[in-house]
PDB file of C-alpha atoms in Angstrom:
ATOM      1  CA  UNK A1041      -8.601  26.462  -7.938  1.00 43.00           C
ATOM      2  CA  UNK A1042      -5.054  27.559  -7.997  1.00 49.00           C
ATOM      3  CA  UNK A1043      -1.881  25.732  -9.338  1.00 46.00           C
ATOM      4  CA  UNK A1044      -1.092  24.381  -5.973  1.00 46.00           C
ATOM      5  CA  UNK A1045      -3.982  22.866  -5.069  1.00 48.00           C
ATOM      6  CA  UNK A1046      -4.405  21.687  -8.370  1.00 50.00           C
ATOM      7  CA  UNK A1047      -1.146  20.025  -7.532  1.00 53.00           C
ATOM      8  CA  UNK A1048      -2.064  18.935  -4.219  1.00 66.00           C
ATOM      9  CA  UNK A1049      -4.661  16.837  -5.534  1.00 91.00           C
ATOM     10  CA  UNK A1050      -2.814  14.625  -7.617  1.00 96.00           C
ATOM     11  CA  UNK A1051       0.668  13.012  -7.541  1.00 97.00           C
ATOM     12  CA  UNK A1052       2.608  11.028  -9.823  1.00 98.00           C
ATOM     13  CA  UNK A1053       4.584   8.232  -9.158  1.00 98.00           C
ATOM     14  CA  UNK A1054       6.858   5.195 -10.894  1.00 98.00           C
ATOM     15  CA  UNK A1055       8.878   2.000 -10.533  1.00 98.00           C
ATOM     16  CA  UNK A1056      12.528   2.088 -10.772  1.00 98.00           C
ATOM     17  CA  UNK A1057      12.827   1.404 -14.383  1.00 98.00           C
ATOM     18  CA  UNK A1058       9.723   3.697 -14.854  1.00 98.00           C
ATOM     19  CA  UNK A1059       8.189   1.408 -17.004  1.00 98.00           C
ATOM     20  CA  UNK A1060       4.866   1.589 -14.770  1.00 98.00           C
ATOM     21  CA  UNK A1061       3.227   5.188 -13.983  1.00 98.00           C
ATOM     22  CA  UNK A1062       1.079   5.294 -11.717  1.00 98.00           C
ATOM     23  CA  UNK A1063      -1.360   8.592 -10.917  1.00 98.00           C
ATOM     24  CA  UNK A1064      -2.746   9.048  -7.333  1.00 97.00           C
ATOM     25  CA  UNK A1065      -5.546  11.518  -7.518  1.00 97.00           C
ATOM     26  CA  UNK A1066      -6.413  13.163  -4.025  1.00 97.00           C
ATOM     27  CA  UNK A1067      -4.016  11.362  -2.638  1.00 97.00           C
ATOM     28  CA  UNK A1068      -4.153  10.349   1.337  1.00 96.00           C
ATOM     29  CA  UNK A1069      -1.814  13.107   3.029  1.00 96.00           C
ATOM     30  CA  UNK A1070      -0.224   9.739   4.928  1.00 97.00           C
ATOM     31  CA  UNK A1071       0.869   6.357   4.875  1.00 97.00           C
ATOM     32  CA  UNK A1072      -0.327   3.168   6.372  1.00 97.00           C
ATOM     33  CA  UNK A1073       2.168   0.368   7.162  1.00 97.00           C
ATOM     34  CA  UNK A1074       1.459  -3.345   7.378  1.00 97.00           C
ATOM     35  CA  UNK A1075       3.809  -5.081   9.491  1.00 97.00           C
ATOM     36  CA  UNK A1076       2.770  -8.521   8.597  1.00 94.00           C
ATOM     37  CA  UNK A1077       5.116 -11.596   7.746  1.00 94.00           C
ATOM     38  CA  UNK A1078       3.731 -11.528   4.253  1.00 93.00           C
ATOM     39  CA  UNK A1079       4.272  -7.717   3.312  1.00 94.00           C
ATOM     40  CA  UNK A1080       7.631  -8.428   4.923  1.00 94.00           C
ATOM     41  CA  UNK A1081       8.597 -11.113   2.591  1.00 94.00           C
ATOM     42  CA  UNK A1082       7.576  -9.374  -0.360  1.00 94.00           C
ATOM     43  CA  UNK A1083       8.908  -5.651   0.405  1.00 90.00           C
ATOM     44  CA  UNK A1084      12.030  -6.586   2.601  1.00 92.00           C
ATOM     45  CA  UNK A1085      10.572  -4.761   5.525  1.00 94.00           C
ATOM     46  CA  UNK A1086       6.971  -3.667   5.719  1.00 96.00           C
ATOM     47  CA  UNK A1087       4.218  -2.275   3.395  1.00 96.00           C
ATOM     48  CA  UNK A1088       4.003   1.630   2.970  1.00 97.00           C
ATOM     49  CA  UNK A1089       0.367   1.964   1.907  1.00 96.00           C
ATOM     50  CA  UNK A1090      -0.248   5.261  -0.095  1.00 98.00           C
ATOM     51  CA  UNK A1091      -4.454   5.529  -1.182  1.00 96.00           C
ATOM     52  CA  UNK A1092      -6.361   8.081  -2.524  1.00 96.00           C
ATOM     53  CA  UNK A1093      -9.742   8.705  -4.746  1.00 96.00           C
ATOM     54  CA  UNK A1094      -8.989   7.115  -7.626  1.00 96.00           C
ATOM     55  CA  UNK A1095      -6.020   6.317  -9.495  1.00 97.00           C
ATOM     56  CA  UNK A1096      -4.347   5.966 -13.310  1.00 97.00           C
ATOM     57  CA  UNK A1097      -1.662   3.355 -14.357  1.00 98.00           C
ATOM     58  CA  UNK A1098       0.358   3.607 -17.853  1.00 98.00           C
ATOM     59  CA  UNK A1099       2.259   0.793 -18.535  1.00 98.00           C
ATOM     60  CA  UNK A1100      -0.120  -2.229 -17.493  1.00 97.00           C
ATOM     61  CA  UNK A1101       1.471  -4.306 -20.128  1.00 98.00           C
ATOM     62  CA  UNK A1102       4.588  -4.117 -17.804  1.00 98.00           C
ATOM     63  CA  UNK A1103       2.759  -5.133 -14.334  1.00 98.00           C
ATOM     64  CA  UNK A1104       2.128  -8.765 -13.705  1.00 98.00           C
ATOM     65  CA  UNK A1105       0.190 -10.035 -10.717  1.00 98.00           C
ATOM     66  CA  UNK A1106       0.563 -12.253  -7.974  1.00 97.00           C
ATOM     67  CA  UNK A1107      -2.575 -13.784  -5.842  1.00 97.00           C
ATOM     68  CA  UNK A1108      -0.886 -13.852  -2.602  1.00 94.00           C
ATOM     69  CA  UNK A1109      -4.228 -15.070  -0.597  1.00 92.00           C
ATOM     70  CA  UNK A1110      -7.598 -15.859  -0.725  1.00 91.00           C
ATOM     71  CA  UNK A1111      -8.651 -12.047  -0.304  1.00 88.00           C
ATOM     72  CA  UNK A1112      -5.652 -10.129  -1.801  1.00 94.00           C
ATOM     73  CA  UNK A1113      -3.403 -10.121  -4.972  1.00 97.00           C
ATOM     74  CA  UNK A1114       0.060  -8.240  -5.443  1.00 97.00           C
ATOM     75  CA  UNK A1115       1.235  -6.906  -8.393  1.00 98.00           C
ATOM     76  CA  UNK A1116       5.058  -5.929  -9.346  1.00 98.00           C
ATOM     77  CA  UNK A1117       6.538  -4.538 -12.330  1.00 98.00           C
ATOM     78  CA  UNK A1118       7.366  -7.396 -14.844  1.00 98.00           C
ATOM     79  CA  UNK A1119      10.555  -5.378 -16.468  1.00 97.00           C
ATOM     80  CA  UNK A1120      12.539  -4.047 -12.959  1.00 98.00           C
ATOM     81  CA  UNK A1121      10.912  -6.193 -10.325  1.00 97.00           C
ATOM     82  CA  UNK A1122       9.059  -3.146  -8.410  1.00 97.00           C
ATOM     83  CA  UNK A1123       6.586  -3.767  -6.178  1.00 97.00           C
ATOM     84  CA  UNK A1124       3.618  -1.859  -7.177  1.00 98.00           C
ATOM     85  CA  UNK A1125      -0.132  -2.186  -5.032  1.00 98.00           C
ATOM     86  CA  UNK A1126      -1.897  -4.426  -3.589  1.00 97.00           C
ATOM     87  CA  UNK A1127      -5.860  -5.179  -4.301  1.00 97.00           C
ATOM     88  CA  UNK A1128      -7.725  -6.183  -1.693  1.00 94.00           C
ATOM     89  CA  UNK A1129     -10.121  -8.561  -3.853  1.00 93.00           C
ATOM     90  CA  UNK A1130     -13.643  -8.267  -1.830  1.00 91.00           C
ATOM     91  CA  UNK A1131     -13.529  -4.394  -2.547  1.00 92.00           C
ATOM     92  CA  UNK A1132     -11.553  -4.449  -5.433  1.00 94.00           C
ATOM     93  CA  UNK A1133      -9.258  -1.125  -3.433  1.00 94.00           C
ATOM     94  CA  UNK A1134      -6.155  -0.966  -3.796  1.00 97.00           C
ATOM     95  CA  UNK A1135      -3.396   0.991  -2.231  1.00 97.00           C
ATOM     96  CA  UNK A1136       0.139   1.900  -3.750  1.00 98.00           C
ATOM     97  CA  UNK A1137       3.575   1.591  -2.289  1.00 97.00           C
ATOM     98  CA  UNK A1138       4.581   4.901  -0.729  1.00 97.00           C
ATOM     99  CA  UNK A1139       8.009   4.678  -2.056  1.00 97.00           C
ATOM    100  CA  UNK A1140       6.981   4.754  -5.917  1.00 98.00           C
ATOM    101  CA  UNK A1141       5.758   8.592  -5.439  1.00 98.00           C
ATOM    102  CA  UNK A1142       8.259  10.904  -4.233  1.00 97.00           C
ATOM    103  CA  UNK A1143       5.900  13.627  -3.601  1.00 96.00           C
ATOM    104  CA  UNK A1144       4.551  11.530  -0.342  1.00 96.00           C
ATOM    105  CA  UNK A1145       7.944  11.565   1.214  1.00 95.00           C
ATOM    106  CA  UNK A1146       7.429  13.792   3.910  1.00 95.00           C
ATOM    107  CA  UNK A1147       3.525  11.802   4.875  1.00 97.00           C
ATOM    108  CA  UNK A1148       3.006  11.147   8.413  1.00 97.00           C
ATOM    109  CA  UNK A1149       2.370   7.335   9.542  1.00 97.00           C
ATOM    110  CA  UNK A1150      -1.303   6.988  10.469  1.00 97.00           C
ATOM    111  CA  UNK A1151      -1.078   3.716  12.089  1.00 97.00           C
ATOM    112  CA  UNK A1152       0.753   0.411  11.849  1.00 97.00           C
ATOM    113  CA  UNK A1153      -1.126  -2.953  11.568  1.00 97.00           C
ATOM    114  CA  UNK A1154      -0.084  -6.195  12.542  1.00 96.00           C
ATOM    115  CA  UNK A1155       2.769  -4.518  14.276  1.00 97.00           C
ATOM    116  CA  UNK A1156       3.089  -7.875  16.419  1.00 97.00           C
ATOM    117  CA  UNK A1157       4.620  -9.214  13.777  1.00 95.00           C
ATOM    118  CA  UNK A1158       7.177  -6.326  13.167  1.00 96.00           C
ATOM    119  CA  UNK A1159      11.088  -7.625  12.655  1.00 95.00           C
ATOM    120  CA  UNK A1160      13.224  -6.445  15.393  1.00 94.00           C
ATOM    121  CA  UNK A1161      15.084  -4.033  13.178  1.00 94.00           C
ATOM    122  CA  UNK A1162      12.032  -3.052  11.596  1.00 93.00           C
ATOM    123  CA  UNK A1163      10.821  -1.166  14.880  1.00 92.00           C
ATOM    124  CA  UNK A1164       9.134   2.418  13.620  1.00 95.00           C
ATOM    125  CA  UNK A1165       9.619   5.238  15.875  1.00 94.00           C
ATOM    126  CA  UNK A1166       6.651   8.043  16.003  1.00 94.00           C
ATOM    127  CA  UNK A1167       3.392   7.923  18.531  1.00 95.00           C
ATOM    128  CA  UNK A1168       1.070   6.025  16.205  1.00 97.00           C
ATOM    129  CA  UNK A1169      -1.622   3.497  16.774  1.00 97.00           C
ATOM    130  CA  UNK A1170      -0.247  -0.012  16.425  1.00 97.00           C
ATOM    131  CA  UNK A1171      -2.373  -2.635  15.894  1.00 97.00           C
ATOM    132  CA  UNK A1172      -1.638  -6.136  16.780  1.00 97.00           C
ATOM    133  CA  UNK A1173      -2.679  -8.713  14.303  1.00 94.00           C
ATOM    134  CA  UNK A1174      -5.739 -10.076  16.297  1.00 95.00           C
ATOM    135  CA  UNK A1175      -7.052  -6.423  16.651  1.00 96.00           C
ATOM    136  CA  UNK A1176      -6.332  -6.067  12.648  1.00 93.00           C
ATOM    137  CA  UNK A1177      -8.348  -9.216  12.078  1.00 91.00           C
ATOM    138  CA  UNK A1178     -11.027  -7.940  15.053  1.00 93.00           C
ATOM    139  CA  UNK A1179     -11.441  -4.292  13.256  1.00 92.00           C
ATOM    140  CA  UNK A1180     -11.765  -6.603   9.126  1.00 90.00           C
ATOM    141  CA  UNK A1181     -14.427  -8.878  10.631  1.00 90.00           C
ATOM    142  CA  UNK A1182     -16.474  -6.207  12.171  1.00 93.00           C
ATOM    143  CA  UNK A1183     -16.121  -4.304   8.782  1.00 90.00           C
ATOM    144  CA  UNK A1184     -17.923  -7.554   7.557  1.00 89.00           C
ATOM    145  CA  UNK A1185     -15.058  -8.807   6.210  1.00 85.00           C
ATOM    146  CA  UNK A1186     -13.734 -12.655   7.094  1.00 79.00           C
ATOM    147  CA  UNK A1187     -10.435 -12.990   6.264  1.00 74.00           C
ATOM    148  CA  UNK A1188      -9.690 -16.495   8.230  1.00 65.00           C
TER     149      UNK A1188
END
């Protein structure tokens, strides 16, 4: 395998006070974004999603944890305030904040979900699927998944 792809496979990202590192290995070449009141309220504006394989965090002592509903938790970097993942708790998978690795600046946006529920001045340009919450909730249940 050569450097690059060695490099492809893996990125490396941080919280502003860099505190918390966080390693995405095959990394997802593109970013979900949740549109939903919630994410809202904790980001500011949406949720970038960034996934991949498997991951690495240094620094855990740093990240506390937030259980924001019955099926997900939140966690955020205790010394700068960062917003870090969040765990969906039935699968235990989590997904990363796009903005914490600066190697996924240039991902696409593979879809938006609960885009109903987008802020006026949060409106995302790009031809995308967007999902409306009741098709979000539709698609979880027939995953098996009940999330109220």
């Amino acid at each position: 395998m050569a450097a690059s792809d060695i490099a492809d496979c893996v990125i490396d990202g941080h919280c502003l006070c860099k505190a918390v590192k966080i390693t995405l290995n095959q990394p997802k070449k593109h970013v979900e974004i949740c549109q939903c009141a919630m994410c809202r309220r904790w980001g500011g504006a949406f949720y970038s999603a960034l996934s991949g394989e498997s991951f690495s965090i240094a620094g855990e002592d740093s990240v506390s944890v937030y259980r924001s509903s019955e099926w997900a938790e939140r966690a955020f970097c205790k010394q700068c305030g960062s917003n870090l993942w969040y765990k969906f708790l039935p699968t235990g998978n989590r997904s990363f904040l796009a903005g914490l690795f600066a190697d996924a600046d240039q991902y696409p946006i593979e879809r938006e979900i609960f885009a109903d529920e987008a802020a006026a001045w949060c409106k995302l340009a790009g031809d995308h699927p967007r999902l409306s919450g009741a098709e979000t909730i539709a698609e979880a249940k027939e995953a098996g998944f009940d999330l109220g």
